[in-house]
XYZ file of C-alpha atoms in Angstrom:
337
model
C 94.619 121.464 133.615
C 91.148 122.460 131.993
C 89.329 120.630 129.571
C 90.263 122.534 126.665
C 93.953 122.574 127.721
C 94.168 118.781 127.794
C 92.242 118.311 124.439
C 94.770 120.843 122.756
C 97.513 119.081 124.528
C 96.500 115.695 123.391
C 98.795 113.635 121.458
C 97.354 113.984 117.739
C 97.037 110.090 117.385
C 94.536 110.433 120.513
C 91.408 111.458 118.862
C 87.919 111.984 120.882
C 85.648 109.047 119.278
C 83.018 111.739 119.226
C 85.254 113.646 116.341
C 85.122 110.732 113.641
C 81.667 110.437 113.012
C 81.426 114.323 112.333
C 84.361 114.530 110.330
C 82.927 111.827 108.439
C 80.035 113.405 107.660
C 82.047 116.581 106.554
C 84.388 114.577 104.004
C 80.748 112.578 102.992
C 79.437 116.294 102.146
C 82.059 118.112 100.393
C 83.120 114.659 98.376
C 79.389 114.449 97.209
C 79.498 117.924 95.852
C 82.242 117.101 93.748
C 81.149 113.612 92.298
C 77.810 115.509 91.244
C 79.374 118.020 89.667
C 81.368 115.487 87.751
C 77.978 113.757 87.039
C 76.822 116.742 85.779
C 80.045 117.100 83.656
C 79.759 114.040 82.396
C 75.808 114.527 81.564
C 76.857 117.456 79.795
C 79.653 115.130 77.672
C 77.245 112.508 76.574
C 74.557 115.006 75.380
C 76.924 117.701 73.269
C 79.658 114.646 72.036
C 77.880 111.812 72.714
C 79.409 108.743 71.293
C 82.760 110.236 70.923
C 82.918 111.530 74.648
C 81.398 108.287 76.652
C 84.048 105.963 74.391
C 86.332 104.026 76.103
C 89.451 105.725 74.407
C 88.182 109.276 75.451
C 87.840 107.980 79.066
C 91.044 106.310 78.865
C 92.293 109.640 77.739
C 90.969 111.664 80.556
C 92.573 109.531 82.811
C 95.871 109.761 81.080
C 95.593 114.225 81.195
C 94.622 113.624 85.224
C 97.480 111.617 85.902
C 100.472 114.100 85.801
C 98.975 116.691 87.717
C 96.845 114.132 89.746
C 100.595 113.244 91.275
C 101.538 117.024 91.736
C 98.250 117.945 93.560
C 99.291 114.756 95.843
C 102.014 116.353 96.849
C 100.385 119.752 97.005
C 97.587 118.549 99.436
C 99.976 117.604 101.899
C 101.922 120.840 101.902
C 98.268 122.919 102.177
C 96.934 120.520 104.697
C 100.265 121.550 106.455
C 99.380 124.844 106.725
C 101.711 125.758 103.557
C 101.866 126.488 99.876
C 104.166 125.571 96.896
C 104.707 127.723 94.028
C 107.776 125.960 92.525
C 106.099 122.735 91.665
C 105.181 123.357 87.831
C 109.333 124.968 87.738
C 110.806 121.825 89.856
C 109.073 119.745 87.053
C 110.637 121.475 84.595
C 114.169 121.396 86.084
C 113.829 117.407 86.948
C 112.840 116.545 83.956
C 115.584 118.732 81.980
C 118.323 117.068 84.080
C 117.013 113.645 83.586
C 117.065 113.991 80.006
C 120.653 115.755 79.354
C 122.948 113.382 77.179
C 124.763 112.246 80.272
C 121.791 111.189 82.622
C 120.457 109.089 79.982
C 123.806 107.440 79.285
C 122.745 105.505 82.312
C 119.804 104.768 81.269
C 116.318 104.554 82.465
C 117.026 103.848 86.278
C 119.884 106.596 85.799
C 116.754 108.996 84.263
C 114.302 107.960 87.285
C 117.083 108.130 90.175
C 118.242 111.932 88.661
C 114.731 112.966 88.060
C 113.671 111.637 91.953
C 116.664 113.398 93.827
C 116.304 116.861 92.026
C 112.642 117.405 93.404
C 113.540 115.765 96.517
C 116.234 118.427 97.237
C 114.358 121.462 95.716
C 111.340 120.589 98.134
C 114.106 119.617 100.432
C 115.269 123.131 100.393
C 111.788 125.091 100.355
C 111.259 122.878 103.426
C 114.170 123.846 105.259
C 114.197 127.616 104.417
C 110.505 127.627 105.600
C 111.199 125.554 108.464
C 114.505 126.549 109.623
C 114.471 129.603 108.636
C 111.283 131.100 108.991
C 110.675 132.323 106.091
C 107.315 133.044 104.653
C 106.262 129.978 102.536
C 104.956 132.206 99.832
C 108.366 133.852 99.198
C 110.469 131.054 99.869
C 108.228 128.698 97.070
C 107.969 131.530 94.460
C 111.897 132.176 94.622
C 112.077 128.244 93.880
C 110.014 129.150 90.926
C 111.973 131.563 89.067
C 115.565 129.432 90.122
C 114.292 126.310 89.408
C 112.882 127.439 85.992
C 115.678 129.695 85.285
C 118.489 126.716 85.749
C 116.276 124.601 83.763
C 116.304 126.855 80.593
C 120.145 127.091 81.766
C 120.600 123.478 81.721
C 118.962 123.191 78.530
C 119.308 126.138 76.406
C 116.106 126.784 75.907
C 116.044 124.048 73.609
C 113.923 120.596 74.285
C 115.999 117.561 74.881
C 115.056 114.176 72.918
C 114.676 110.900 75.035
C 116.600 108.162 73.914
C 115.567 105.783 76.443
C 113.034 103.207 77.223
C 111.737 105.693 79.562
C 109.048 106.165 76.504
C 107.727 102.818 77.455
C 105.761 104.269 80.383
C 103.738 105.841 78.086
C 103.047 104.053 75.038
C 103.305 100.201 76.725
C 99.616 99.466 78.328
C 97.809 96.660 80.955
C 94.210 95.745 80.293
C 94.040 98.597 77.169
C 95.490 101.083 80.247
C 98.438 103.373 79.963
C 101.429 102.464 82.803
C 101.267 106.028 83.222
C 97.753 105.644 84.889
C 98.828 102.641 87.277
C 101.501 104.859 88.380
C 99.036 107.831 89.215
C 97.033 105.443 90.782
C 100.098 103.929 92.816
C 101.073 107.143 94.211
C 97.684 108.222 94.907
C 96.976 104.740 97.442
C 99.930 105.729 98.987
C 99.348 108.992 99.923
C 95.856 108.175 100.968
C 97.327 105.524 103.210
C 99.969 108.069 104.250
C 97.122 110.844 105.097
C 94.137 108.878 106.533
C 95.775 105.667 107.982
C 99.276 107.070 109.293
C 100.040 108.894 112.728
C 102.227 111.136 110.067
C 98.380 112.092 108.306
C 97.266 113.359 111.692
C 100.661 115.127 112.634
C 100.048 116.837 109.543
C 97.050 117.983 109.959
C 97.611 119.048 113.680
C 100.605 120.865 112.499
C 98.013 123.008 110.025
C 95.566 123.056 112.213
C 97.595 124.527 115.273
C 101.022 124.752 115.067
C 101.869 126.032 118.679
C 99.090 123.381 120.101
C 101.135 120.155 118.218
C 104.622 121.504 119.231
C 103.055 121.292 122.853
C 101.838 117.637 121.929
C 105.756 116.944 121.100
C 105.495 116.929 117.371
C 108.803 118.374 115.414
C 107.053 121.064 113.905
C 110.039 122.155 112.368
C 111.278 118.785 111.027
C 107.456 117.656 109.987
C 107.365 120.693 107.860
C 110.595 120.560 106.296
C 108.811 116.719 105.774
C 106.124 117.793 103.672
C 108.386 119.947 101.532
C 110.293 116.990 100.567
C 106.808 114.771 99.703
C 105.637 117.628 97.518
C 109.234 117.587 96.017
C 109.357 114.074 95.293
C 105.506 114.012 93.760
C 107.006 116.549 91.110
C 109.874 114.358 90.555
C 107.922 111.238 89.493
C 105.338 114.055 88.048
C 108.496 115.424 85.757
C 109.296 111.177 85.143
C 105.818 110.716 83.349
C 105.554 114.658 81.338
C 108.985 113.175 80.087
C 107.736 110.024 78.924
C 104.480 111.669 77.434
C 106.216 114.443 75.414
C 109.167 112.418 74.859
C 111.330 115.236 75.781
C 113.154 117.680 79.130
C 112.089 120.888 78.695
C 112.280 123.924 80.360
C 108.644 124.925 79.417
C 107.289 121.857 80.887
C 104.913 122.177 83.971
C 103.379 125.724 82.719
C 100.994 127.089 85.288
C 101.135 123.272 87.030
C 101.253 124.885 90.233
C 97.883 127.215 90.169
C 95.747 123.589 88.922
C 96.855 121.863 91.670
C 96.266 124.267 94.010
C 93.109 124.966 92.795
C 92.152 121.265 92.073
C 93.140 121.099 96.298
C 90.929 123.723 97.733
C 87.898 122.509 95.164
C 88.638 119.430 96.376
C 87.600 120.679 100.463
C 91.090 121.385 101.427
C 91.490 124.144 104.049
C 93.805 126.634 102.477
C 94.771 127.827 106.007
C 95.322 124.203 106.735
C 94.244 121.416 109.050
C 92.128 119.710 106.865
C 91.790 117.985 103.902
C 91.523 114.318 101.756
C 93.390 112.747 98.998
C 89.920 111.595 97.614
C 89.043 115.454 97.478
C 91.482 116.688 95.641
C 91.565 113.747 92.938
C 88.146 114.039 92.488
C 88.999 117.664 91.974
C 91.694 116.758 89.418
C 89.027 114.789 87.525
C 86.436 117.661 87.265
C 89.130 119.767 85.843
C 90.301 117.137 83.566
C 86.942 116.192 82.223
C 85.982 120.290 81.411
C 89.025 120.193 79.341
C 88.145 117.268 77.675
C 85.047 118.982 76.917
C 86.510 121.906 75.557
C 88.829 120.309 73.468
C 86.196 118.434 71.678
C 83.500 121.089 71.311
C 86.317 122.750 69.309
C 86.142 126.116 71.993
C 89.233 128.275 71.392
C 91.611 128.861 74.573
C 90.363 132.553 75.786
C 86.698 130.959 76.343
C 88.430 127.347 77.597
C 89.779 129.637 80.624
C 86.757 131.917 80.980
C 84.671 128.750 81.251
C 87.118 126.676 83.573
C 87.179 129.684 86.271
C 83.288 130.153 86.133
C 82.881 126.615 87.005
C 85.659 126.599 89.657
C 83.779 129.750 91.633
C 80.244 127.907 90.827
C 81.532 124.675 92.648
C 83.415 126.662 95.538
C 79.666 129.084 95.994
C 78.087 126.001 95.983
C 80.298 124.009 99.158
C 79.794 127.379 100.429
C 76.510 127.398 100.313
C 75.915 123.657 101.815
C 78.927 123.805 104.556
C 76.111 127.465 105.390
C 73.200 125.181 105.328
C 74.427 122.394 107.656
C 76.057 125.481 110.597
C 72.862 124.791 113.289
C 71.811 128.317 114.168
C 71.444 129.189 117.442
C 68.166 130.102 119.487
């Protein structure tokens, strides 16, 4: 066996130690790019609001915005890292948090709320993972059929109408620790976990291999198959606790809930260094991603700008920070002599 045979071979927990340092450097240089840019955000805060934008309640705020869609684009960097995409999430969202707030889920309270809202995005990711998987369908299709369903059986469910919590599910986002919503602790809960789960985990590296080179980590012995069907069900279960907190924030199921969800946490992902072909990618990134969305609308919102220039603004800034990783990933390629 050759030398590159046995290194695409190799078991995906068997590294070469040569590999760390420059991956390291790699996540050092697309992660700075991003907290400068929220530097610059932030610079650009304190000099237009001043006072009202550096207080403690507006950063307390910010956090509170990131942390829904902070859990979704957890879920959503695992499925892009794994060489696939998810449409449905914003829709699953919807649909979990519906059923979790019709008159008989809540008679059971808020563990009955939690369990229903938890086992309808683990079985609609559970379901994109296994038509993808199984049967080899185009992720694409398969996610963006789960989009119209899942949102259609939602409004279904619901009537079109928004369903009142009666719970003490609203405790999650009015109680707080320290002056902090629960809601944040949560985001921040699920976001240690996947970290652990992505950079600590022989599952992180199967996922990445399984992006990376699908045919080269079913040679390794990896279930490609099952590992991908896997990674469905995380991103599934991320919108299910994602659909637990929108409930508790509006205070009601709806079938409008998680609008557009789906194209910020992609795009919070990929700004956040993640390989939209797959193979690579960091938790870090993408939150930090999350946050430099968060914080623009933050900014809009209190410079007063109405919602046409809000999304002219956001997607200038998204291609500015893309040009420029672009631009230093160009820089650091040694040319050859």
């Amino acid at each position: 066996m050759s030398e590159v045979q046995a290194k695409t071979a190799a078991p995906p927990g068997d590294r070469p130690a040569a590999a760390a340092p420059g991956k390291a450097r790699r996540e050092i240089r697309k992660h700075a790019t991003l907290v400068v840019a929220l530097l610059a955000l932030l610079a650009v805060g304190a000099v237009t609001k001043g006072e009202d934008f550096l207080s403690t309640s507006n950063m307390i705020t910010i956090l509170t915005l990131a942390s829904v869609i902070g859990v979704v684009t957890v879920g959503m960097t695992f499925v892009i890292i794994g060489g696939g995409i998810d449409l449905s999430v914003g829709a699953i969202i919807a649909l979990a948090s519906v059923w979790c707030t019709t008159t008989a889920t809540q008679s059971y309270g808020v563990a009955g709320m939690m369990f229903s809202a938890l086992a309808v995005g683990a079985a609609c990711g559970l379901l994109n993972g296994a038509l993808i998987a199984y049967g080899k369908l185009v992720p694409f299709i398969v996610t963006l059929a789960m989009m119209v369903a899942a949102r259609g059986l939602a409004e279904q469910l619901s009537g079109r109408q928004s369903q009142l919590v009666t719970t003490d599910l609203l405790a999650l986002a009015q109680e707080r620790v320290l002056g902090i919503p629960l809601l944040v602790y949560l985001f921040l809960v699920v976001v240690a976990i996947g970290w652990i789960l992505l950079e600590r985990t022989a599952f992180g590296r199967r996922s990445c291999a399984v992006g990376g080179n699908p045919e080269a980590a079913r040679l390794a012995g990896i279930d490609v198959r099952r590992h991908t069907l896997l990674l469905y069900v995380i991103s599934g279960v991320c919108c299910g606790i994602a659909a637990i907190m929108l409930t508790a924030q509006t205070t009601t199921g709806a079938s409008t809930n998680g609008q557009l969800y789906e194209l910020d946490a992609i795009a919070a992902v990929v700004i956040g260094g993640t390989l939209l072909s797959g193979g690579f990618g960091t938790i870090t990134g993408s939150i930090l991603g999350v946050l430099v969305f968060t914080v623009i609308e933050d900014l809009f919102i209190l410079n007063n700008l109405e919602q046409p220039i809000q999304a002219i603004g956001k997607g200038a800034i998204i291609v500015a920070v893309l040009l420029f990783q672009r631009f230093g990933r160009a820089r650091a390629v040694p040319t050859l002599t």
